PDB file of C-alpha atoms in Angstrom:
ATOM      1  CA  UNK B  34      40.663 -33.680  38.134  1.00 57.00           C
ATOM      2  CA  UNK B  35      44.513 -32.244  36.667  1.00 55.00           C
ATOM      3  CA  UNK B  36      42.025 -30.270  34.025  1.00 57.00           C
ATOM      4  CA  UNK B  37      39.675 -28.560  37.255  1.00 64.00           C
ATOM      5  CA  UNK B  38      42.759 -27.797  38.955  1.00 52.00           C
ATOM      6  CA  UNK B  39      44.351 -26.313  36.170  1.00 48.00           C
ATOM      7  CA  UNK B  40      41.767 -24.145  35.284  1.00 47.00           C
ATOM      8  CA  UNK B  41      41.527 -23.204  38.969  1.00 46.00           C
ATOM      9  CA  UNK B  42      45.277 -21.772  39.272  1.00 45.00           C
ATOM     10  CA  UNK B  43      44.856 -19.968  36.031  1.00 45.00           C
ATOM     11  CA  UNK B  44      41.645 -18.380  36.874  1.00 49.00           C
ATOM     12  CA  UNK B  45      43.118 -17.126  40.245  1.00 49.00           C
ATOM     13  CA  UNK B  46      46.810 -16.038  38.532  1.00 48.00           C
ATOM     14  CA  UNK B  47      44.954 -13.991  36.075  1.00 50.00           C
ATOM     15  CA  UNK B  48      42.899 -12.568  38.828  1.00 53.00           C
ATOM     16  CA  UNK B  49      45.855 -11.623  40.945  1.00 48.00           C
ATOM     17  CA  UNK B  50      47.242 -10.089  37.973  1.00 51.00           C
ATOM     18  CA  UNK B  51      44.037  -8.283  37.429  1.00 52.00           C
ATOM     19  CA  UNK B  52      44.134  -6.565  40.937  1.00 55.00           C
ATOM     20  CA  UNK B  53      47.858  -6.025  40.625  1.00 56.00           C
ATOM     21  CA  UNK B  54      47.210  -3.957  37.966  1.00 60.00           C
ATOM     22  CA  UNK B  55      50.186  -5.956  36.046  1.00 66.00           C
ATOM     23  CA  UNK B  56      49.701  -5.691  32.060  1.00 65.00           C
ATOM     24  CA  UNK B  57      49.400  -9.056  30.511  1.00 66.00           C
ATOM     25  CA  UNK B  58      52.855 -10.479  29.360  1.00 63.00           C
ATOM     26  CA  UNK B  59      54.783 -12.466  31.261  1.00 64.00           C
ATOM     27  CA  UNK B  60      55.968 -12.250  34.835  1.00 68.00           C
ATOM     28  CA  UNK B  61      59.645 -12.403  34.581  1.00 62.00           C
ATOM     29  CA  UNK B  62      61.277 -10.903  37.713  1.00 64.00           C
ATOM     30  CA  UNK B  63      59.671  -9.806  41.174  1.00 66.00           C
ATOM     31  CA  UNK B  64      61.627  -8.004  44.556  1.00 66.00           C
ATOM     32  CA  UNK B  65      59.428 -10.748  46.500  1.00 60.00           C
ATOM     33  CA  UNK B  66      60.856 -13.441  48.459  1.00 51.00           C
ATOM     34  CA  UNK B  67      56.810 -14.806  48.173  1.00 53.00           C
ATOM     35  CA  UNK B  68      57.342 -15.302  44.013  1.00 49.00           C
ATOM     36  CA  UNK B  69      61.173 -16.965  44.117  1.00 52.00           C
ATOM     37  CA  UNK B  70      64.115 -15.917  45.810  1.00 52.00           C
ATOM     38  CA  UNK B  71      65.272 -12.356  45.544  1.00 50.00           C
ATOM     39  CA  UNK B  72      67.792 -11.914  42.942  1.00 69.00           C
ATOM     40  CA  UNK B  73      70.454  -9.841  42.487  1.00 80.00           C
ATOM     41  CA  UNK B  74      69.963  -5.569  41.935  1.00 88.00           C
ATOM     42  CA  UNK B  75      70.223  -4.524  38.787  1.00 89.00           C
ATOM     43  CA  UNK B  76      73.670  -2.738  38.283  1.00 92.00           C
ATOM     44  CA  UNK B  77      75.255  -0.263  35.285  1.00 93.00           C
ATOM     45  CA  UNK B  78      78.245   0.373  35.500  1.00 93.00           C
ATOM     46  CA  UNK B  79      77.623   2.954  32.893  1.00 93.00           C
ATOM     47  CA  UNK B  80      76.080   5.149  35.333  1.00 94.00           C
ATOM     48  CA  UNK B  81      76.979   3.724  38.947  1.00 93.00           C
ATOM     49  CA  UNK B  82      73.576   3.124  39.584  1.00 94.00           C
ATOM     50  CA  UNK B  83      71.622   0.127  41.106  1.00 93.00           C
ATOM     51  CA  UNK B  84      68.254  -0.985  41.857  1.00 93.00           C
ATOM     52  CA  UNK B  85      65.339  -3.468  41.852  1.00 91.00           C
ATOM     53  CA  UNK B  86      62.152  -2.481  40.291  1.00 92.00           C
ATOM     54  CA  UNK B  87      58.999  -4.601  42.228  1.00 89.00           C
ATOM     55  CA  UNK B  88      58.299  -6.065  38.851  1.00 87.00           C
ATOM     56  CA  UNK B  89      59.303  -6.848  35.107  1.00 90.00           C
ATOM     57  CA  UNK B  90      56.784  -7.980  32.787  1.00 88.00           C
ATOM     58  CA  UNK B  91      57.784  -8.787  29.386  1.00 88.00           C
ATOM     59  CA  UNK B  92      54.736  -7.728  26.555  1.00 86.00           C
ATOM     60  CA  UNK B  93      54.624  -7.484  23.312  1.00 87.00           C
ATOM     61  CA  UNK B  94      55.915  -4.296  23.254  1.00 87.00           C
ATOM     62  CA  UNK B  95      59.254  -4.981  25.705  1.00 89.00           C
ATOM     63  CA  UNK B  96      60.117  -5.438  29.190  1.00 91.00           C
ATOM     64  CA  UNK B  97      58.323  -3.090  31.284  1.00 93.00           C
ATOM     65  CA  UNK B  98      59.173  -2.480  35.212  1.00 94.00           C
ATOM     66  CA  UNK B  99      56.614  -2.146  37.704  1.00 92.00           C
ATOM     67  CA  UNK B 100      56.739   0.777  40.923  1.00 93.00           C
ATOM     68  CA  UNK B 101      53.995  -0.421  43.292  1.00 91.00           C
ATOM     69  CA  UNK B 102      53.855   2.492  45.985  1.00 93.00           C
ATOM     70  CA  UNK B 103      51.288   1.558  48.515  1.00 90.00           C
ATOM     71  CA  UNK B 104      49.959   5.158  49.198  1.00 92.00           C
ATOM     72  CA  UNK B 105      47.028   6.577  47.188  1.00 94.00           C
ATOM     73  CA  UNK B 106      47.799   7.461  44.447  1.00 94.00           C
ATOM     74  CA  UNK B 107      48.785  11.260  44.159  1.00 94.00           C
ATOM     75  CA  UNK B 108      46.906  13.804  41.449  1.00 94.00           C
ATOM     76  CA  UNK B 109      49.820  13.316  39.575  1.00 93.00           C
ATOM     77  CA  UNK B 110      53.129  11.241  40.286  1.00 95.00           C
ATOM     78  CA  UNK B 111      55.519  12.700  42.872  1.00 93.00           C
ATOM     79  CA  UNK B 112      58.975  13.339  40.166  1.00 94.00           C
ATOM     80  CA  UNK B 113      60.931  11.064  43.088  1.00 94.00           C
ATOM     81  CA  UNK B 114      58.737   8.117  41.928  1.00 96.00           C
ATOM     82  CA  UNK B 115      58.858   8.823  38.153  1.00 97.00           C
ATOM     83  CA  UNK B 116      62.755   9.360  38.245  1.00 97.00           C
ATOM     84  CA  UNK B 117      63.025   6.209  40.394  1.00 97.00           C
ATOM     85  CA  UNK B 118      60.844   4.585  37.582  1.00 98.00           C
ATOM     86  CA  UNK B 119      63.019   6.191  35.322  1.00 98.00           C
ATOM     87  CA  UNK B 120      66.033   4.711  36.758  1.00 98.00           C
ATOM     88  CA  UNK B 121      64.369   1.224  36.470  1.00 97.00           C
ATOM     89  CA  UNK B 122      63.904   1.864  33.211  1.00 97.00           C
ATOM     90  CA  UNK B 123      67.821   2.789  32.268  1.00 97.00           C
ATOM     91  CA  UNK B 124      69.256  -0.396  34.062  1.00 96.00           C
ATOM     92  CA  UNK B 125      66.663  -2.491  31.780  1.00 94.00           C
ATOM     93  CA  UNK B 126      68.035  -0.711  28.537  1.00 95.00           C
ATOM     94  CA  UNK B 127      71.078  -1.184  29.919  1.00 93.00           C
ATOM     95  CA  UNK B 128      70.785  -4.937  31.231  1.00 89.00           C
ATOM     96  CA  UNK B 129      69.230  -5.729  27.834  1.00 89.00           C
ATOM     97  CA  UNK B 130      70.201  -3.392  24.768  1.00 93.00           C
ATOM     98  CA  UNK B 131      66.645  -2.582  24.361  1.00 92.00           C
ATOM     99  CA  UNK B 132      65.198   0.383  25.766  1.00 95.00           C
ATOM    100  CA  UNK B 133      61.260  -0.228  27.656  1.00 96.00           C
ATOM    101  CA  UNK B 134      58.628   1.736  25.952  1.00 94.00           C
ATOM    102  CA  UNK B 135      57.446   2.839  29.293  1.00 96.00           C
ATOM    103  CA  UNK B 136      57.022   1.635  32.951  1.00 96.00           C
ATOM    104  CA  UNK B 137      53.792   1.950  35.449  1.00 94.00           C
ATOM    105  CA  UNK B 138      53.744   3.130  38.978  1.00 95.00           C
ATOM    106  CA  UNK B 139      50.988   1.045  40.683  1.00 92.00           C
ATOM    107  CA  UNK B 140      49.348   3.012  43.454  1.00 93.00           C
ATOM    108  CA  UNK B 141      46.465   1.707  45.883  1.00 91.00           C
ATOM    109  CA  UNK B 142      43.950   3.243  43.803  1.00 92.00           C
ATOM    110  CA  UNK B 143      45.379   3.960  40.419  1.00 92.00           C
ATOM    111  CA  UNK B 144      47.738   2.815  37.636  1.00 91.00           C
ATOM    112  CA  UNK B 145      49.894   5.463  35.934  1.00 94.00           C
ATOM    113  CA  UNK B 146      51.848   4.574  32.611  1.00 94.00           C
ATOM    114  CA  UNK B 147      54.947   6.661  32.117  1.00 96.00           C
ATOM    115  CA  UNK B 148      56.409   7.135  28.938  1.00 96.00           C
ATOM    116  CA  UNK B 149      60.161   6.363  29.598  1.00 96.00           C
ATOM    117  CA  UNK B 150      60.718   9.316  26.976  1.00 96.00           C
ATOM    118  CA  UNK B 151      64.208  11.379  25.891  1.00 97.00           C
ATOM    119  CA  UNK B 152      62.652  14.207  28.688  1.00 97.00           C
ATOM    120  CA  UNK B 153      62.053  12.045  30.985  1.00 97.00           C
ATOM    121  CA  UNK B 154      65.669  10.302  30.393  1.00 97.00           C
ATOM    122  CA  UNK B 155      67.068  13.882  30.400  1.00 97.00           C
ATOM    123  CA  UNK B 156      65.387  14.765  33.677  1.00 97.00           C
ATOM    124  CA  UNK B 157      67.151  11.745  35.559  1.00 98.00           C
ATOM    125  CA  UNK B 158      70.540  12.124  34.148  1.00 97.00           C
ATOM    126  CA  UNK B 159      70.547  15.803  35.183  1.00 97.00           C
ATOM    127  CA  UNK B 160      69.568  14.906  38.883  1.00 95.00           C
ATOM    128  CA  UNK B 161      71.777  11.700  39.155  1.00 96.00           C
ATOM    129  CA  UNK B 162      74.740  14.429  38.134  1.00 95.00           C
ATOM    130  CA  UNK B 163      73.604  16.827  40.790  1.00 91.00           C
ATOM    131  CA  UNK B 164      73.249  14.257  43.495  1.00 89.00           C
ATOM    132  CA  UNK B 165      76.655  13.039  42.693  1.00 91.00           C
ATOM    133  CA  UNK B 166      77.918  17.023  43.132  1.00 89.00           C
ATOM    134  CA  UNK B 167      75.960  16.792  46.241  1.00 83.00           C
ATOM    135  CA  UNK B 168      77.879  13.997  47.735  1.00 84.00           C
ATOM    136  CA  UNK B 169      81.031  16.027  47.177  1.00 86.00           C
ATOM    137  CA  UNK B 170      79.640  18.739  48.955  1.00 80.00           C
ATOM    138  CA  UNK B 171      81.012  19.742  52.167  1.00 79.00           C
ATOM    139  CA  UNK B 172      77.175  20.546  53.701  1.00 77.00           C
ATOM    140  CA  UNK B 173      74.277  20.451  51.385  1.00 74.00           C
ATOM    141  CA  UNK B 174      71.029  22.811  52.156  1.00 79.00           C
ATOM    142  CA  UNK B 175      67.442  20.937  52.978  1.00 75.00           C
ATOM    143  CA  UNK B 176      65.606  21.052  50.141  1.00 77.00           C
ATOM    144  CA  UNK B 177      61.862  21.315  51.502  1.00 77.00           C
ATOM    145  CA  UNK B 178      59.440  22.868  54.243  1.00 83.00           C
ATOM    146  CA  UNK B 179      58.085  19.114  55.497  1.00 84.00           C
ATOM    147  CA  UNK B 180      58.505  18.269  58.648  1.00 84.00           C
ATOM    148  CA  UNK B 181      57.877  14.583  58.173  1.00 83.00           C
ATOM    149  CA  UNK B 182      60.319  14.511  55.692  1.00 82.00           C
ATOM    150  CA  UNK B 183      62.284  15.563  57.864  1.00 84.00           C
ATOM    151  CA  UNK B 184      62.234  13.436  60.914  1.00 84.00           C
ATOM    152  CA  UNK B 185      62.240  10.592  58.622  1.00 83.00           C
ATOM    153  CA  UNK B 186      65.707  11.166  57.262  1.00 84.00           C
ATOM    154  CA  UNK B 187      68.457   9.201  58.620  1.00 81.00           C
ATOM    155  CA  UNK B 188      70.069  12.769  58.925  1.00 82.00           C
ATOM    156  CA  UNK B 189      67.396  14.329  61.130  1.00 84.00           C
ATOM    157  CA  UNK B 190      69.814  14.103  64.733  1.00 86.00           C
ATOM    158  CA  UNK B 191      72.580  15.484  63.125  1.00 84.00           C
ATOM    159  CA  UNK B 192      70.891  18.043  60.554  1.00 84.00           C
ATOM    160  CA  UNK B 193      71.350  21.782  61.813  1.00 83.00           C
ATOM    161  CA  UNK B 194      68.536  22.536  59.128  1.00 84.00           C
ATOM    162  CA  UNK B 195      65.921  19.583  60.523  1.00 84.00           C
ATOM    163  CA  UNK B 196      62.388  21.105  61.149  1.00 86.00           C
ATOM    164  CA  UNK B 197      60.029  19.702  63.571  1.00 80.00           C
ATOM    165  CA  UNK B 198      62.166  19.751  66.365  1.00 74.00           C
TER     166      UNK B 198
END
């Protein structure tokens, strides 16, 4: 009975996996309070930055994080999710001492692996350096001609530069 119950739960664990589009390796961290209780953001002090990827899996080539976005997935990825991926990727080479080889953005309909490469790395340093010149800024300019970007921000009552209104 142990043996048909046990081949049960591993039969449905690789199936979730399966449809989670997680690579095999091991499940060793998820931002869900349904897996174990939430842990702790990752932090680096390094580069004041802080965040929890959705998952870490640990493979035979290193830890890789996990973005699942539950849109469709775009033609390509949106650069906010890739350098958010990125970041992910930093506090892991960071928390660890070993860099991930890459990290996948899990969409509703597709799986994108993302190369955590010196461009890429490049690419998010640059824009963590200009969002921190931002934040000095006395007033920065809107960046973009969506409206629904716009009413979403927790800026949009105050924002002389909100559209949609």
């Amino acid at each position: 009975m142990l043996l048909i119950f046990g081949g049960l739960a591993l039969a449905r664990s690789t199936r979730l996996r399966q449809e989670s589009g997680l690579p095999a390796g091991r499940l060793i961290y998820a931002d869900s309070a349904d897996w174990r209780p939430v842990q702790q953001p990752f932090y680096s002090k390094t580069y004041q930055l802080i965040g929890k990827p959705d998952y870490l899996v640990e493979t035979a080539a290193g830890v890789v994080p996990v973005e699942v976005k539950s849109s469709a997935a775009p033609k390509i990825p949106y650069l906010g999710h890739l350098l958010q991926l990125a970041a992910y990727c930093l506090l892991i080479e960071e928390t660890t001492g070993q860099s991930p080889p890459h990290g996948l953005l899990k969409y509703a309909n597709a799986l994108y692996e993302v190369d955590f490469s010196p461009e890429l790395r490049r690419e998010l340093l640059e824009t963590m350096a200009h969002l921190r010149q931002a934040r000095l800024a006395k007033s920065v300019a809107r960046s973009h001609q969506q409206p629904g970007k716009c009413a979403a921000c927790g800026f949009y009552d105050r924002c002389e530069e909100a559209l949609g209104r």
